[in-house]
Amino acid sequence: EAGVTQFPSHSVIEKGQTVTLRCDPISGHDNLYWYRRVMGKEIKFLLHFVKESKQDESGMPNNRFLAERTGGTYSTLKVQPAELEDSGVYFCASSQDRKASGSNEQFFGPGTRLTVL
Amino acid sequence: AQKVTQAQTEISVVEKEDVTLDCVYETRDTTYYLFWYKQPPSGELVFLIRRNSFDEQNEISGRYSWNFQKSTSSFNFTITASQVVDSAVYFCALVPFWNQGGKLIFGQGTELSVKP
């Protein structure tokens, strides 16, 4: 079974440009999460989809970030326009079942390393 | 407040040494879940263990063991007879039960370097 995949693995852009990150969760997983790790700090939650619906987007830093999950399959996270402080590693994770989802194991992708110059 | 603290930023040991990674958490909830994840050089986070707050039994899995102590709000991770392949960043994480969305609250991570 394929794991969570993310594309691209690395992205280097200039301040003001737009970048779109993609995440393909494990097939059949309803829950999809985005997290971010900035400059060696803790990994922080960005948002949570259940199928195509945003369940919790309390961690999104500001309105320059837009996440979508059309059809409840893959998800994209767009940053427009990118700022220097957006640099970091963006992780996607998925889990299977929403019942007591606090206990569900989340399977992580390898992350996208975003560098904004 | 819900918080996880991993005070050790970096640890370096020589192969075959035992090493303990500390994790201290804060939560007002009586029901919660604790996790450890490993991030090897390939980048993805690999799940190691999940523990719920009602299960204080320590767990051993091969060279890995976990010591959960509610009295001190700690969930420490010990690697016995460390190997070079154990070199990675290790993250401790918390999910309060009320958070039915399951979002993980991570510590800052401990980078473990095991030298031959």
PDB file of C-alpha atoms in Angstrom:
ATOM      1  CA  GLU A   1       0.000   0.000   0.000  1.00  0.00           C
ATOM      2  CA  ALA A   2       1.401   3.391  -0.966  1.00  0.00           C
ATOM      3  CA  GLY A   3       2.092   5.822   1.832  1.00  0.00           C
ATOM      4  CA  VAL A   4       1.394   9.525   1.974  1.00  0.00           C
ATOM      5  CA  THR A   5       3.150  11.326  -0.835  1.00  0.00           C
ATOM      6  CA  GLN A   6       3.971  14.977  -1.168  1.00  0.00           C
ATOM      7  CA  PHE A   7       5.086  17.053  -4.106  1.00  0.00           C
ATOM      8  CA  PRO A   8       7.425  18.766  -4.603  1.00  0.00           C
ATOM      9  CA  SER A   9      10.049  17.584  -2.152  1.00  0.00           C
ATOM     10  CA  HIS A  10      11.790  20.947  -2.320  1.00  0.00           C
ATOM     11  CA  SER A  11      10.726  24.351  -3.553  1.00  0.00           C
ATOM     12  CA  VAL A  12      12.777  27.530  -3.692  1.00  0.00           C
ATOM     13  CA  ILE A  13      10.890  30.682  -4.589  1.00  0.00           C
ATOM     14  CA  GLU A  14      11.287  34.384  -4.234  1.00  0.00           C
ATOM     15  CA  LYS A  15       9.292  36.526  -1.886  1.00  0.00           C
ATOM     16  CA  GLY A  16       6.019  37.505  -3.484  1.00  0.00           C
ATOM     17  CA  GLN A  17       5.722  34.447  -5.675  1.00  0.00           C
ATOM     18  CA  THR A  18       3.098  31.756  -5.399  1.00  0.00           C
ATOM     19  CA  VAL A  19       3.718  28.137  -4.509  1.00  0.00           C
ATOM     20  CA  THR A  20       1.342  25.191  -4.427  1.00  0.00           C
ATOM     21  CA  LEU A  21       2.112  22.103  -2.399  1.00  0.00           C
ATOM     22  CA  ARG A  22       0.347  18.840  -3.036  1.00  0.00           C
ATOM     23  CA  CYS A  23      -0.438  15.932  -0.751  1.00  0.00           C
ATOM     24  CA  ASP A  24      -1.801  12.537  -1.715  1.00  0.00           C
ATOM     25  CA  PRO A  25      -3.038  10.700   1.376  1.00  0.00           C
ATOM     26  CA  ILE A  26      -3.296   6.978   1.794  1.00  0.00           C
ATOM     27  CA  SER A  27      -6.232   5.732  -0.227  1.00  0.00           C
ATOM     28  CA  GLY A  28      -9.395   5.522   1.849  1.00  0.00           C
ATOM     29  CA  HIS A  29      -8.197   7.849   4.597  1.00  0.00           C
ATOM     30  CA  ASP A  30     -10.869  10.430   5.342  1.00  0.00           C
ATOM     31  CA  ASN A  31      -8.695  12.594   7.557  1.00  0.00           C
ATOM     32  CA  LEU A  32      -5.991  14.756   6.057  1.00  0.00           C
ATOM     33  CA  TYR A  33      -3.822  17.104   8.064  1.00  0.00           C
ATOM     34  CA  TRP A  34      -1.294  19.770   7.188  1.00  0.00           C
ATOM     35  CA  TYR A  35       1.506  20.664   9.593  1.00  0.00           C
ATOM     36  CA  ARG A  36       4.551  22.924   9.347  1.00  0.00           C
ATOM     37  CA  ARG A  37       7.947  22.970  11.000  1.00  0.00           C
ATOM     38  CA  VAL A  38       9.757  26.284  10.922  1.00  0.00           C
ATOM     39  CA  MET A  39      13.470  26.718  11.648  1.00  0.00           C
ATOM     40  CA  GLY A  40      13.962  23.685  13.884  1.00  0.00           C
ATOM     41  CA  LYS A  41      11.041  24.540  16.101  1.00  0.00           C
ATOM     42  CA  GLU A  42       8.101  22.334  16.948  1.00  0.00           C
ATOM     43  CA  ILE A  43       5.872  20.940  14.244  1.00  0.00           C
ATOM     44  CA  LYS A  44       2.693  22.986  14.257  1.00  0.00           C
ATOM     45  CA  PHE A  45      -0.767  22.060  13.088  1.00  0.00           C
ATOM     46  CA  LEU A  46      -2.200  24.047  10.197  1.00  0.00           C
ATOM     47  CA  LEU A  47      -5.509  22.429   9.309  1.00  0.00           C
ATOM     48  CA  HIS A  48      -7.572  19.274   9.159  1.00  0.00           C
ATOM     49  CA  PHE A  49      -9.866  17.979   6.446  1.00  0.00           C
ATOM     50  CA  VAL A  50     -12.485  15.309   6.875  1.00  0.00           C
ATOM     51  CA  LYS A  51     -13.077  14.173   3.338  1.00  0.00           C
ATOM     52  CA  GLU A  52     -13.504  17.425   1.408  1.00  0.00           C
ATOM     53  CA  SER A  53     -14.616  19.542   4.383  1.00  0.00           C
ATOM     54  CA  LYS A  54     -12.360  21.711   6.483  1.00  0.00           C
ATOM     55  CA  GLN A  55     -12.842  20.445  10.014  1.00  0.00           C
ATOM     56  CA  ASP A  56     -10.372  22.716  11.733  1.00  0.00           C
ATOM     57  CA  GLU A  57      -8.285  25.464  10.177  1.00  0.00           C
ATOM     58  CA  SER A  58      -7.306  27.146  13.411  1.00  0.00           C
ATOM     59  CA  GLY A  59      -3.609  26.780  12.682  1.00  0.00           C
ATOM     60  CA  MET A  60      -3.554  28.576   9.337  1.00  0.00           C
ATOM     61  CA  PRO A  61      -1.231  31.559   9.818  1.00  0.00           C
ATOM     62  CA  ASN A  62      -3.111  34.083   7.673  1.00  0.00           C
ATOM     63  CA  ASN A  63      -5.152  34.490   4.531  1.00  0.00           C
ATOM     64  CA  ARG A  64      -2.136  34.043   2.287  1.00  0.00           C
ATOM     65  CA  PHE A  65      -2.584  30.326   2.856  1.00  0.00           C
ATOM     66  CA  LEU A  66      -5.340  28.468   1.043  1.00  0.00           C
ATOM     67  CA  ALA A  67      -5.953  24.745   1.356  1.00  0.00           C
ATOM     68  CA  GLU A  68      -8.299  22.671  -0.724  1.00  0.00           C
ATOM     69  CA  ARG A  69      -9.272  19.042  -0.948  1.00  0.00           C
ATOM     70  CA  THR A  70     -11.505  18.657  -3.923  1.00  0.00           C
ATOM     71  CA  GLY A  71     -13.356  15.371  -4.057  1.00  0.00           C
ATOM     72  CA  GLY A  72     -11.924  14.318  -0.749  1.00  0.00           C
ATOM     73  CA  THR A  73      -8.804  12.819  -2.254  1.00  0.00           C
ATOM     74  CA  TYR A  74      -5.604  14.792  -2.672  1.00  0.00           C
ATOM     75  CA  SER A  75      -5.088  18.194  -1.112  1.00  0.00           C
ATOM     76  CA  THR A  76      -3.264  21.320  -2.144  1.00  0.00           C
ATOM     77  CA  LEU A  77      -1.859  24.086   0.010  1.00  0.00           C
ATOM     78  CA  LYS A  78      -1.243  27.344  -1.809  1.00  0.00           C
ATOM     79  CA  VAL A  79       0.811  30.192  -0.420  1.00  0.00           C
ATOM     80  CA  GLN A  80       0.184  33.485  -2.203  1.00  0.00           C
ATOM     81  CA  PRO A  81       2.152  35.710  -1.990  1.00  0.00           C
ATOM     82  CA  ALA A  82       4.947  33.917  -0.153  1.00  0.00           C
ATOM     83  CA  GLU A  83       6.876  35.723   2.561  1.00  0.00           C
ATOM     84  CA  LEU A  84      10.263  34.953   4.085  1.00  0.00           C
ATOM     85  CA  GLU A  85       8.695  33.611   7.291  1.00  0.00           C
ATOM     86  CA  ASP A  86       6.817  30.974   5.316  1.00  0.00           C
ATOM     87  CA  SER A  87      10.033  28.998   4.866  1.00  0.00           C
ATOM     88  CA  GLY A  88       9.952  25.633   6.536  1.00  0.00           C
ATOM     89  CA  VAL A  89       8.995  22.017   6.043  1.00  0.00           C
ATOM     90  CA  TYR A  90       5.335  21.347   5.305  1.00  0.00           C
ATOM     91  CA  PHE A  91       4.098  17.931   6.316  1.00  0.00           C
ATOM     92  CA  CYS A  92       0.931  16.206   5.315  1.00  0.00           C
ATOM     93  CA  ALA A  93      -0.582  13.335   7.268  1.00  0.00           C
ATOM     94  CA  SER A  94      -3.624  11.141   6.900  1.00  0.00           C
ATOM     95  CA  SER A  95      -5.606   8.848   9.139  1.00  0.00           C
ATOM     96  CA  GLN A  96      -8.386   6.476   8.518  1.00  0.00           C
ATOM     97  CA  ASP A  97     -11.372   6.834  10.704  1.00  0.00           C
ATOM     98  CA  ARG A  98     -13.045   9.774  12.368  1.00  0.00           C
ATOM     99  CA  LYS A  99     -14.390   7.908  15.345  1.00  0.00           C
ATOM    100  CA  ALA A 100     -12.290   8.873  18.324  1.00  0.00           C
ATOM    101  CA  SER A 101      -9.852  10.239  15.822  1.00  0.00           C
ATOM    102  CA  GLY A 102      -7.750  11.562  18.622  1.00  0.00           C
ATOM    103  CA  SER A 103      -6.451   8.070  19.013  1.00  0.00           C
ATOM    104  CA  ASN A 104      -5.911   7.347  15.363  1.00  0.00           C
ATOM    105  CA  GLU A 105      -2.400   6.934  14.104  1.00  0.00           C
ATOM    106  CA  GLN A 106      -1.514   9.581  11.595  1.00  0.00           C
ATOM    107  CA  PHE A 107       0.678   8.540   8.696  1.00  0.00           C
ATOM    108  CA  PHE A 108       3.020  11.259   7.543  1.00  0.00           C
ATOM    109  CA  GLY A 109       4.499  12.102   4.206  1.00  0.00           C
ATOM    110  CA  PRO A 110       8.151  13.085   3.734  1.00  0.00           C
ATOM    111  CA  GLY A 111       7.346  16.783   3.713  1.00  0.00           C
ATOM    112  CA  THR A 112       7.969  19.620   1.302  1.00  0.00           C
ATOM    113  CA  ARG A 113      10.878  21.885   2.162  1.00  0.00           C
ATOM    114  CA  LEU A 114       9.927  25.416   1.169  1.00  0.00           C
ATOM    115  CA  THR A 115      12.545  28.124   0.988  1.00  0.00           C
ATOM    116  CA  VAL A 116      11.448  31.694   0.350  1.00  0.00           C
ATOM    117  CA  LEU A 117      14.287  34.026  -0.637  1.00  0.00           C
TER     118      LEU A 117
ATOM    119  CA  ALA B   1      -2.641  25.093  28.132  1.00  0.00           C
ATOM    120  CA  GLN B   2      -1.692  22.109  26.021  1.00  0.00           C
ATOM    121  CA  LYS B   3       2.037  21.872  25.537  1.00  0.00           C
ATOM    122  CA  VAL B   4       4.840  19.386  24.987  1.00  0.00           C
ATOM    123  CA  THR B   5       8.411  20.121  25.998  1.00  0.00           C
ATOM    124  CA  GLN B   6      11.439  18.227  24.794  1.00  0.00           C
ATOM    125  CA  ALA B   7      14.227  19.996  26.602  1.00  0.00           C
ATOM    126  CA  GLN B   8      17.035  18.128  24.872  1.00  0.00           C
ATOM    127  CA  THR B   9      17.631  19.725  21.495  1.00  0.00           C
ATOM    128  CA  GLU B  10      20.511  17.475  20.491  1.00  0.00           C
ATOM    129  CA  ILE B  11      22.018  14.344  21.967  1.00  0.00           C
ATOM    130  CA  SER B  12      25.140  12.602  20.762  1.00  0.00           C
ATOM    131  CA  VAL B  13      26.091   9.128  21.919  1.00  0.00           C
ATOM    132  CA  VAL B  14      28.441   6.398  20.850  1.00  0.00           C
ATOM    133  CA  GLU B  15      27.017   3.201  19.476  1.00  0.00           C
ATOM    134  CA  LYS B  16      25.883   0.673  22.095  1.00  0.00           C
ATOM    135  CA  GLU B  17      25.242   3.338  24.696  1.00  0.00           C
ATOM    136  CA  ASP B  18      21.772   3.620  26.202  1.00  0.00           C
ATOM    137  CA  VAL B  19      20.044   6.946  25.692  1.00  0.00           C
ATOM    138  CA  THR B  20      16.869   8.461  27.127  1.00  0.00           C
ATOM    139  CA  LEU B  21      14.885  11.154  25.377  1.00  0.00           C
ATOM    140  CA  ASP B  22      12.785  13.257  27.712  1.00  0.00           C
ATOM    141  CA  CYS B  23       9.231  14.429  27.088  1.00  0.00           C
ATOM    142  CA  VAL B  24       7.171  16.498  29.488  1.00  0.00           C
ATOM    143  CA  TYR B  25       3.613  17.469  28.653  1.00  0.00           C
ATOM    144  CA  GLU B  26       0.975  19.842  29.985  1.00  0.00           C
ATOM    145  CA  THR B  27      -2.744  19.342  29.719  1.00  0.00           C
ATOM    146  CA  ARG B  28      -5.764  19.977  31.903  1.00  0.00           C
ATOM    147  CA  ASP B  29      -7.557  17.007  30.426  1.00  0.00           C
ATOM    148  CA  THR B  30      -7.747  13.731  32.265  1.00  0.00           C
ATOM    149  CA  THR B  31      -8.019  11.809  29.030  1.00  0.00           C
ATOM    150  CA  TYR B  32      -5.408  12.251  26.363  1.00  0.00           C
ATOM    151  CA  TYR B  33      -3.062  10.404  24.052  1.00  0.00           C
ATOM    152  CA  LEU B  34       0.692  10.577  23.831  1.00  0.00           C
ATOM    153  CA  PHE B  35       2.800   9.677  20.831  1.00  0.00           C
ATOM    154  CA  TRP B  36       6.384   9.322  19.753  1.00  0.00           C
ATOM    155  CA  TYR B  37       7.435   9.770  16.133  1.00  0.00           C
ATOM    156  CA  LYS B  38      10.835   9.268  14.519  1.00  0.00           C
ATOM    157  CA  GLN B  39      12.039  11.399  11.626  1.00  0.00           C
ATOM    158  CA  PRO B  40      14.936   9.677   9.861  1.00  0.00           C
ATOM    159  CA  PRO B  41      17.043  11.506   7.254  1.00  0.00           C
ATOM    160  CA  SER B  42      14.537  10.533   4.557  1.00  0.00           C
ATOM    161  CA  GLY B  43      12.161  13.058   6.110  1.00  0.00           C
ATOM    162  CA  GLU B  44       8.864  11.319   6.816  1.00  0.00           C
ATOM    163  CA  LEU B  45       7.670  10.961  10.376  1.00  0.00           C
ATOM    164  CA  VAL B  46       7.425   7.345  11.426  1.00  0.00           C
ATOM    165  CA  PHE B  47       4.976   6.397  14.155  1.00  0.00           C
ATOM    166  CA  LEU B  48       6.582   4.598  17.095  1.00  0.00           C
ATOM    167  CA  ILE B  49       4.012   4.398  19.855  1.00  0.00           C
ATOM    168  CA  ARG B  50       0.656   5.675  21.100  1.00  0.00           C
ATOM    169  CA  ARG B  51      -0.329   5.605  24.752  1.00  0.00           C
ATOM    170  CA  ASN B  52      -3.596   6.702  26.324  1.00  0.00           C
ATOM    171  CA  SER B  53      -3.683   8.416  29.674  1.00  0.00           C
ATOM    172  CA  PHE B  54      -5.342   5.497  31.459  1.00  0.00           C
ATOM    173  CA  ASP B  55      -2.624   3.070  30.570  1.00  0.00           C
ATOM    174  CA  GLU B  56       0.436   3.734  32.666  1.00  0.00           C
ATOM    175  CA  GLN B  57       2.110   0.467  31.953  1.00  0.00           C
ATOM    176  CA  ASN B  58       5.555   0.874  30.580  1.00  0.00           C
ATOM    177  CA  GLU B  59       6.112  -0.604  27.165  1.00  0.00           C
ATOM    178  CA  ILE B  60       9.055  -2.358  25.640  1.00  0.00           C
ATOM    179  CA  SER B  61       9.529  -3.065  21.960  1.00  0.00           C
ATOM    180  CA  GLY B  62      12.877  -4.574  21.183  1.00  0.00           C
ATOM    181  CA  ARG B  63      15.534  -2.012  22.079  1.00  0.00           C
ATOM    182  CA  TYR B  64      12.897   0.684  22.606  1.00  0.00           C
ATOM    183  CA  SER B  65      11.094   1.316  25.862  1.00  0.00           C
ATOM    184  CA  TRP B  66       8.758   4.005  27.104  1.00  0.00           C
ATOM    185  CA  ASN B  67       8.233   5.184  30.657  1.00  0.00           C
ATOM    186  CA  PHE B  68       4.887   6.940  31.188  1.00  0.00           C
ATOM    187  CA  GLN B  69       4.512   8.694  34.543  1.00  0.00           C
ATOM    188  CA  LYS B  70       1.356  10.736  35.059  1.00  0.00           C
ATOM    189  CA  SER B  71       2.615  12.005  38.411  1.00  0.00           C
ATOM    190  CA  THR B  72       5.379  13.923  36.660  1.00  0.00           C
ATOM    191  CA  SER B  73       3.586  14.382  33.317  1.00  0.00           C
ATOM    192  CA  SER B  74       6.406  12.670  31.524  1.00  0.00           C
ATOM    193  CA  PHE B  75       6.597  10.155  28.714  1.00  0.00           C
ATOM    194  CA  ASN B  76      10.265   9.348  28.272  1.00  0.00           C
ATOM    195  CA  PHE B  77      11.739   7.174  25.559  1.00  0.00           C
ATOM    196  CA  THR B  78      14.807   4.997  26.052  1.00  0.00           C
ATOM    197  CA  ILE B  79      16.859   3.309  23.376  1.00  0.00           C
ATOM    198  CA  THR B  80      18.997   0.507  24.705  1.00  0.00           C
ATOM    199  CA  ALA B  81      22.267  -0.364  22.983  1.00  0.00           C
ATOM    200  CA  SER B  82      21.874   2.409  20.443  1.00  0.00           C
ATOM    201  CA  GLN B  83      22.818   1.875  16.820  1.00  0.00           C
ATOM    202  CA  VAL B  84      23.831   4.241  14.043  1.00  0.00           C
ATOM    203  CA  VAL B  85      20.457   3.624  12.375  1.00  0.00           C
ATOM    204  CA  ASP B  86      18.779   5.194  15.398  1.00  0.00           C
ATOM    205  CA  SER B  87      20.154   8.564  14.340  1.00  0.00           C
ATOM    206  CA  ALA B  88      17.109  10.735  13.679  1.00  0.00           C
ATOM    207  CA  VAL B  89      14.972  13.482  15.093  1.00  0.00           C
ATOM    208  CA  TYR B  90      12.458  12.192  17.609  1.00  0.00           C
ATOM    209  CA  PHE B  91       9.214  13.988  18.355  1.00  0.00           C
ATOM    210  CA  CYS B  92       6.891  13.566  21.285  1.00  0.00           C
ATOM    211  CA  ALA B  93       3.276  14.636  20.744  1.00  0.00           C
ATOM    212  CA  LEU B  94       0.001  15.028  22.631  1.00  0.00           C
ATOM    213  CA  VAL B  95      -3.646  14.807  21.598  1.00  0.00           C
ATOM    214  CA  PRO B  96      -6.180  15.877  24.241  1.00  0.00           C
ATOM    215  CA  PHE B  97      -9.284  13.712  24.126  1.00  0.00           C
ATOM    216  CA  TRP B  98     -11.614  16.692  23.651  1.00  0.00           C
ATOM    217  CA  ASN B  99      -9.823  17.383  20.399  1.00  0.00           C
ATOM    218  CA  GLN B 100     -11.839  14.939  18.363  1.00  0.00           C
ATOM    219  CA  GLY B 101     -10.090  16.165  15.252  1.00  0.00           C
ATOM    220  CA  GLY B 102      -6.948  14.479  16.443  1.00  0.00           C
ATOM    221  CA  LYS B 103      -4.518  17.287  15.734  1.00  0.00           C
ATOM    222  CA  LEU B 104      -1.128  16.525  17.217  1.00  0.00           C
ATOM    223  CA  ILE B 105       0.606  18.957  19.546  1.00  0.00           C
ATOM    224  CA  PHE B 106       4.313  18.367  19.077  1.00  0.00           C
ATOM    225  CA  GLY B 107       7.395  19.102  21.092  1.00  0.00           C
ATOM    226  CA  GLN B 108      10.389  20.708  19.447  1.00  0.00           C
ATOM    227  CA  GLY B 109      12.076  17.415  18.744  1.00  0.00           C
ATOM    228  CA  THR B 110      15.342  15.903  19.907  1.00  0.00           C
ATOM    229  CA  GLU B 111      18.023  15.238  17.333  1.00  0.00           C
ATOM    230  CA  LEU B 112      19.833  12.046  18.225  1.00  0.00           C
ATOM    231  CA  SER B 113      23.205  11.317  16.690  1.00  0.00           C
ATOM    232  CA  VAL B 114      24.654   7.866  17.241  1.00  0.00           C
ATOM    233  CA  LYS B 115      28.292   7.656  16.283  1.00  0.00           C
ATOM    234  CA  PRO B 116      30.048   4.380  15.426  1.00  0.00           C
TER     235      PRO B 116
END
